[in-house]
Amino acid sequence: MAAPISLPIFPLPDLAFFPHTMLPLHVFEARYRAMVTDCLARDRRLAVVGLKPGYEASYEGKPPVYRITGFGRIVQWERLATGRYNLLLRGEGRARIERELPTDTLYRMVAATPLEETGAGNPTVPALAGRVKARCRQVLSLVGRSSAELLATVEALEPPGELCDHVASALIPTPAIRQALVEELDVERRLERLAAALDDLLSQLTGEGGRA
């Protein structure tokens, strides 16, 4: 098991941060501007964590967050004249928050254990990956989205875990399903759940069953 690492956390509602993806962020709250300044002076790593339902009552304090999260590294940044930041994060992995760390900062720090994927070599994985790619093509065609770049990325991706994370990040709208896909370490089960979610999305888009 990997040793825990210390990470600042950026809690956001209805957001799941997937490994292998890029996440643009606009940071305006004073406590998170301070977090970014400190991150840039250290290793530029942070976790973007989902807020659990009901967070509104304690948002200014320490509302509950999901234990399994994506973490990444700031790869581009711009500090605006107002003190706000525009950031681009590259997802590096999943982690489980073990405990919150005492700190004198306005933002929160945690000890988190990096998590490894499992199940990528299972015999059903190639067929599931093919199903996900096919459903991805169908969804993009139906929504009329400018999709050449995403399609090229999806078609070229070989590691099934990366494929799953890219497609889930780009196409799955439901926060609860996105969080469940972040939390699922078994690649086979993650592909199965993603394929089912894409089937349901196709069904909504076409008004008929999308599974075949």
mmCIF file of C-alpha atoms in Angstrom:
data_model
loop_
_atom_site.group_PDB
_atom_site.id
_atom_site.type_symbol
_atom_site.label_atom_id
_atom_site.label_comp_id
_atom_site.label_asym_id
_atom_site.label_seq_id
_atom_site.Cartn_x
_atom_site.Cartn_y
_atom_site.Cartn_z
ATOM 1 C CA MET A 1 0.000 0.000 0.000
ATOM 2 C CA ALA A 2 1.285 3.464 -0.869
ATOM 3 C CA ALA A 3 2.279 5.771 1.962
ATOM 4 C CA PRO A 4 -0.135 8.624 2.723
ATOM 5 C CA ILE A 5 0.636 12.008 1.223
ATOM 6 C CA SER A 6 -0.356 15.466 2.432
ATOM 7 C CA LEU A 7 -2.692 17.339 0.094
ATOM 8 C CA PRO A 8 -4.653 20.570 0.239
ATOM 9 C CA ILE A 9 -8.259 19.985 -0.750
ATOM 10 C CA PHE A 10 -10.470 22.124 -2.970
ATOM 11 C CA PRO A 11 -14.064 21.079 -2.168
ATOM 12 C CA LEU A 12 -16.591 21.730 -4.925
ATOM 13 C CA PRO A 13 -20.243 20.712 -5.313
ATOM 14 C CA ASP A 14 -21.215 18.266 -8.060
ATOM 15 C CA LEU A 15 -17.674 17.860 -9.363
ATOM 16 C CA ALA A 16 -15.659 14.661 -9.731
ATOM 17 C CA PHE A 17 -12.035 14.973 -10.849
ATOM 18 C CA PHE A 18 -10.820 12.024 -12.913
ATOM 19 C CA PRO A 19 -7.226 10.879 -13.356
ATOM 20 C CA HIS A 20 -5.800 11.233 -16.882
ATOM 21 C CA THR A 21 -7.953 14.325 -17.567
ATOM 22 C CA MET A 22 -7.428 18.084 -17.599
ATOM 23 C CA LEU A 23 -9.576 20.305 -15.380
ATOM 24 C CA PRO A 24 -9.774 24.107 -15.805
ATOM 25 C CA LEU A 25 -10.612 26.040 -12.650
ATOM 26 C CA HIS A 26 -11.299 29.669 -11.778
ATOM 27 C CA VAL A 27 -10.376 30.341 -8.148
ATOM 28 C CA PHE A 28 -11.864 33.408 -6.504
ATOM 29 C CA GLU A 29 -12.453 32.745 -2.778
ATOM 30 C CA ALA A 30 -9.721 34.196 -0.539
ATOM 31 C CA ARG A 31 -8.984 30.899 1.217
ATOM 32 C CA TYR A 32 -8.518 29.051 -2.061
ATOM 33 C CA ARG A 33 -6.448 31.845 -3.577
ATOM 34 C CA ALA A 34 -4.150 31.356 -0.583
ATOM 35 C CA MET A 35 -4.193 27.598 -1.206
ATOM 36 C CA VAL A 36 -3.108 28.070 -4.817
ATOM 37 C CA THR A 37 -0.323 30.457 -3.816
ATOM 38 C CA ASP A 38 0.978 27.887 -1.330
ATOM 39 C CA CYS A 39 0.579 25.021 -3.840
ATOM 40 C CA LEU A 40 2.657 26.853 -6.418
ATOM 41 C CA ALA A 41 5.393 27.328 -3.837
ATOM 42 C CA ARG A 42 5.393 23.572 -3.077
ATOM 43 C CA ASP A 43 4.820 20.668 -5.468
ATOM 44 C CA ARG A 44 1.698 22.135 -7.193
ATOM 45 C CA ARG A 45 -0.444 19.144 -6.137
ATOM 46 C CA LEU A 46 -3.971 19.309 -4.731
ATOM 47 C CA ALA A 47 -7.124 17.223 -4.505
ATOM 48 C CA VAL A 48 -10.452 18.366 -5.932
ATOM 49 C CA VAL A 49 -13.048 16.718 -3.713
ATOM 50 C CA GLY A 50 -16.803 16.441 -4.000
ATOM 51 C CA LEU A 51 -18.995 17.983 -1.318
ATOM 52 C CA LYS A 52 -21.603 15.631 0.103
ATOM 53 C CA PRO A 53 -25.282 16.616 -0.148
ATOM 54 C CA GLY A 54 -26.330 19.122 2.508
ATOM 55 C CA TYR A 55 -23.007 20.947 2.435
ATOM 56 C CA GLU A 56 -24.686 24.373 2.170
ATOM 57 C CA ALA A 57 -25.280 24.764 5.904
ATOM 58 C CA SER A 58 -21.570 24.501 6.722
ATOM 59 C CA TYR A 59 -19.934 25.633 3.477
ATOM 60 C CA GLU A 60 -17.904 28.376 5.161
ATOM 61 C CA GLY A 61 -16.500 25.864 7.637
ATOM 62 C CA LYS A 62 -15.621 22.219 7.046
ATOM 63 C CA PRO A 63 -18.541 20.539 5.267
ATOM 64 C CA PRO A 64 -18.357 16.759 4.737
ATOM 65 C CA VAL A 65 -16.563 15.600 1.590
ATOM 66 C CA TYR A 66 -16.321 12.251 -0.193
ATOM 67 C CA ARG A 67 -13.396 10.127 0.985
ATOM 68 C CA ILE A 68 -12.368 8.931 -2.467
ATOM 69 C CA THR A 69 -11.135 11.743 -4.652
ATOM 70 C CA GLY A 70 -9.042 12.601 -7.654
ATOM 71 C CA PHE A 71 -5.835 14.536 -7.182
ATOM 72 C CA GLY A 72 -3.568 16.226 -9.650
ATOM 73 C CA ARG A 73 -0.977 18.845 -10.359
ATOM 74 C CA ILE A 74 -1.287 22.448 -11.513
ATOM 75 C CA VAL A 75 0.306 22.541 -14.964
ATOM 76 C CA GLN A 76 -0.778 26.035 -16.049
ATOM 77 C CA TRP A 77 -1.727 29.064 -14.018
ATOM 78 C CA GLU A 78 -2.496 32.746 -14.422
ATOM 79 C CA ARG A 79 -2.824 35.184 -11.532
ATOM 80 C CA LEU A 80 -5.253 37.934 -12.445
ATOM 81 C CA ALA A 81 -5.019 41.569 -11.349
ATOM 82 C CA THR A 82 -7.874 40.913 -8.910
ATOM 83 C CA GLY A 83 -5.833 38.206 -7.138
ATOM 84 C CA ARG A 84 -7.965 35.438 -8.629
ATOM 85 C CA TYR A 85 -6.411 32.514 -10.452
ATOM 86 C CA ASN A 86 -7.118 30.633 -13.648
ATOM 87 C CA LEU A 87 -5.691 27.121 -13.367
ATOM 88 C CA LEU A 88 -5.344 23.978 -15.407
ATOM 89 C CA LEU A 89 -4.972 20.742 -13.432
ATOM 90 C CA ARG A 90 -3.760 17.424 -14.811
ATOM 91 C CA GLY A 91 -5.273 14.429 -13.026
ATOM 92 C CA GLU A 92 -2.619 12.116 -11.583
ATOM 93 C CA GLY A 93 -4.540 9.531 -9.593
ATOM 94 C CA ARG A 94 -7.156 8.535 -7.066
ATOM 95 C CA ALA A 95 -6.690 8.784 -3.320
ATOM 96 C CA ARG A 96 -8.568 7.908 -0.138
ATOM 97 C CA ILE A 97 -8.701 10.629 2.509
ATOM 98 C CA GLU A 98 -7.553 9.077 5.781
ATOM 99 C CA ARG A 99 -7.812 12.069 8.089
ATOM 100 C CA GLU A 100 -7.852 15.824 8.148
ATOM 101 C CA LEU A 101 -4.634 17.468 9.264
ATOM 102 C CA PRO A 102 -4.400 20.292 11.783
ATOM 103 C CA THR A 103 -3.398 23.492 10.047
ATOM 104 C CA ASP A 104 -3.290 27.233 10.625
ATOM 105 C CA THR A 105 -4.378 27.950 7.050
ATOM 106 C CA LEU A 106 -7.838 29.019 5.932
ATOM 107 C CA TYR A 107 -7.992 26.009 3.594
ATOM 108 C CA ARG A 108 -8.043 22.343 4.587
ATOM 109 C CA MET A 109 -5.224 19.807 4.430
ATOM 110 C CA VAL A 110 -5.606 16.015 4.522
ATOM 111 C CA ALA A 111 -3.511 12.877 4.708
ATOM 112 C CA ALA A 112 -4.536 10.745 1.740
ATOM 113 C CA THR A 113 -3.430 7.331 0.464
ATOM 114 C CA PRO A 114 -2.926 7.022 -3.328
ATOM 115 C CA LEU A 115 -4.979 4.134 -4.743
ATOM 116 C CA GLU A 116 -4.093 1.689 -7.506
ATOM 117 C CA GLU A 117 -6.456 0.294 -10.127
ATOM 118 C CA THR A 118 -7.240 -3.410 -10.306
ATOM 119 C CA GLY A 119 -8.920 -5.724 -12.831
ATOM 120 C CA ALA A 120 -7.524 -4.196 -16.030
ATOM 121 C CA GLY A 121 -6.352 -7.607 -17.228
ATOM 122 C CA ASN A 122 -9.680 -9.394 -16.818
ATOM 123 C CA PRO A 123 -10.786 -11.206 -20.014
ATOM 124 C CA THR A 124 -14.009 -9.213 -20.485
ATOM 125 C CA VAL A 125 -12.246 -5.832 -20.400
ATOM 126 C CA PRO A 126 -11.420 -5.518 -24.141
ATOM 127 C CA ALA A 127 -15.041 -6.132 -25.151
ATOM 128 C CA LEU A 128 -16.281 -3.662 -22.529
ATOM 129 C CA ALA A 129 -13.785 -1.061 -23.750
ATOM 130 C CA GLY A 130 -15.038 -1.590 -27.297
ATOM 131 C CA ARG A 131 -18.626 -1.130 -26.134
ATOM 132 C CA VAL A 132 -17.701 2.119 -24.369
ATOM 133 C CA LYS A 133 -15.984 3.456 -27.505
ATOM 134 C CA ALA A 134 -18.990 2.569 -29.646
ATOM 135 C CA ARG A 135 -21.420 4.240 -27.245
ATOM 136 C CA CYS A 136 -19.162 7.298 -27.069
ATOM 137 C CA ARG A 137 -19.301 7.662 -30.854
ATOM 138 C CA GLN A 138 -23.091 7.336 -30.814
ATOM 139 C CA VAL A 139 -23.587 9.904 -28.060
ATOM 140 C CA LEU A 140 -21.323 12.467 -29.705
ATOM 141 C CA SER A 141 -23.096 11.971 -33.018
ATOM 142 C CA LEU A 142 -26.514 12.494 -31.451
ATOM 143 C CA VAL A 143 -25.654 15.628 -29.505
ATOM 144 C CA GLY A 144 -23.974 17.195 -32.538
ATOM 145 C CA ARG A 145 -20.986 18.082 -30.443
ATOM 146 C CA SER A 146 -17.734 19.205 -32.062
ATOM 147 C CA SER A 147 -16.023 15.988 -31.202
ATOM 148 C CA ALA A 148 -13.127 15.325 -33.551
ATOM 149 C CA GLU A 149 -10.494 15.842 -30.856
ATOM 150 C CA LEU A 150 -12.314 13.795 -28.213
ATOM 151 C CA LEU A 151 -13.058 10.997 -30.684
ATOM 152 C CA ALA A 152 -9.430 10.883 -31.771
ATOM 153 C CA THR A 153 -8.333 10.698 -28.127
ATOM 154 C CA VAL A 154 -10.829 7.958 -27.296
ATOM 155 C CA GLU A 155 -9.975 5.858 -30.338
ATOM 156 C CA ALA A 156 -6.258 6.092 -29.565
ATOM 157 C CA LEU A 157 -6.514 5.209 -25.885
ATOM 158 C CA GLU A 158 -5.396 1.681 -25.084
ATOM 159 C CA PRO A 159 -5.268 1.495 -21.247
ATOM 160 C CA PRO A 160 -8.899 0.713 -20.338
ATOM 161 C CA GLY A 161 -8.765 2.692 -17.104
ATOM 162 C CA GLU A 162 -7.684 5.818 -18.949
ATOM 163 C CA LEU A 163 -10.378 5.289 -21.572
ATOM 164 C CA CYS A 164 -13.004 5.014 -18.878
ATOM 165 C CA ASP A 165 -11.871 8.161 -17.076
ATOM 166 C CA HIS A 166 -11.710 10.278 -20.245
ATOM 167 C CA VAL A 167 -15.165 9.246 -21.435
ATOM 168 C CA ALA A 168 -16.764 9.567 -18.004
ATOM 169 C CA SER A 169 -15.285 13.019 -17.510
ATOM 170 C CA ALA A 170 -16.423 14.233 -20.927
ATOM 171 C CA LEU A 171 -19.883 12.688 -21.264
ATOM 172 C CA ILE A 172 -21.485 11.617 -17.985
ATOM 173 C CA PRO A 173 -23.585 14.476 -16.550
ATOM 174 C CA THR A 174 -24.966 12.955 -13.347
ATOM 175 C CA PRO A 175 -22.864 13.902 -10.291
ATOM 176 C CA ALA A 176 -23.690 10.716 -8.338
ATOM 177 C CA ILE A 177 -22.642 8.467 -11.227
ATOM 178 C CA ARG A 178 -19.475 10.486 -11.817
ATOM 179 C CA GLN A 179 -18.535 10.138 -8.139
ATOM 180 C CA ALA A 180 -19.240 6.400 -8.231
ATOM 181 C CA LEU A 181 -16.939 6.064 -11.253
ATOM 182 C CA VAL A 182 -14.185 7.937 -9.436
ATOM 183 C CA GLU A 183 -14.586 5.612 -6.460
ATOM 184 C CA GLU A 184 -14.523 2.350 -8.469
ATOM 185 C CA LEU A 185 -10.972 0.974 -8.509
ATOM 186 C CA ASP A 186 -11.806 -2.216 -10.420
ATOM 187 C CA VAL A 187 -11.471 -1.327 -14.104
ATOM 188 C CA GLU A 188 -13.836 -4.077 -15.255
ATOM 189 C CA ARG A 189 -16.622 -2.911 -12.945
ATOM 190 C CA ARG A 190 -15.940 0.730 -13.827
ATOM 191 C CA LEU A 191 -16.277 -0.035 -17.538
ATOM 192 C CA GLU A 192 -19.494 -1.976 -16.895
ATOM 193 C CA ARG A 193 -20.976 0.927 -14.958
ATOM 194 C CA LEU A 194 -19.838 3.479 -17.534
ATOM 195 C CA ALA A 195 -21.269 1.404 -20.406
ATOM 196 C CA ALA A 196 -24.621 1.189 -18.596
ATOM 197 C CA ALA A 197 -24.589 4.954 -17.963
ATOM 198 C CA LEU A 198 -23.877 5.607 -21.652
ATOM 199 C CA ASP A 199 -26.704 3.230 -22.609
ATOM 200 C CA ASP A 200 -29.059 5.210 -20.381
ATOM 201 C CA LEU A 201 -27.816 8.494 -21.838
ATOM 202 C CA LEU A 202 -28.430 7.165 -25.360
ATOM 203 C CA SER A 203 -31.902 6.086 -24.325
ATOM 204 C CA GLN A 204 -32.647 9.612 -23.103
ATOM 205 C CA LEU A 205 -31.271 11.170 -26.277
ATOM 206 C CA THR A 206 -33.159 8.893 -28.672
ATOM 207 C CA GLY A 207 -36.275 8.217 -26.643
ATOM 208 C CA GLU A 208 -35.711 4.499 -27.030
ATOM 209 C CA GLY A 209 -33.508 1.781 -25.592
ATOM 210 C CA GLY A 210 -29.825 2.397 -26.287
ATOM 211 C CA ARG A 211 -28.540 -1.021 -25.303
ATOM 212 C CA ALA A 212 -27.582 -3.566 -27.894
#
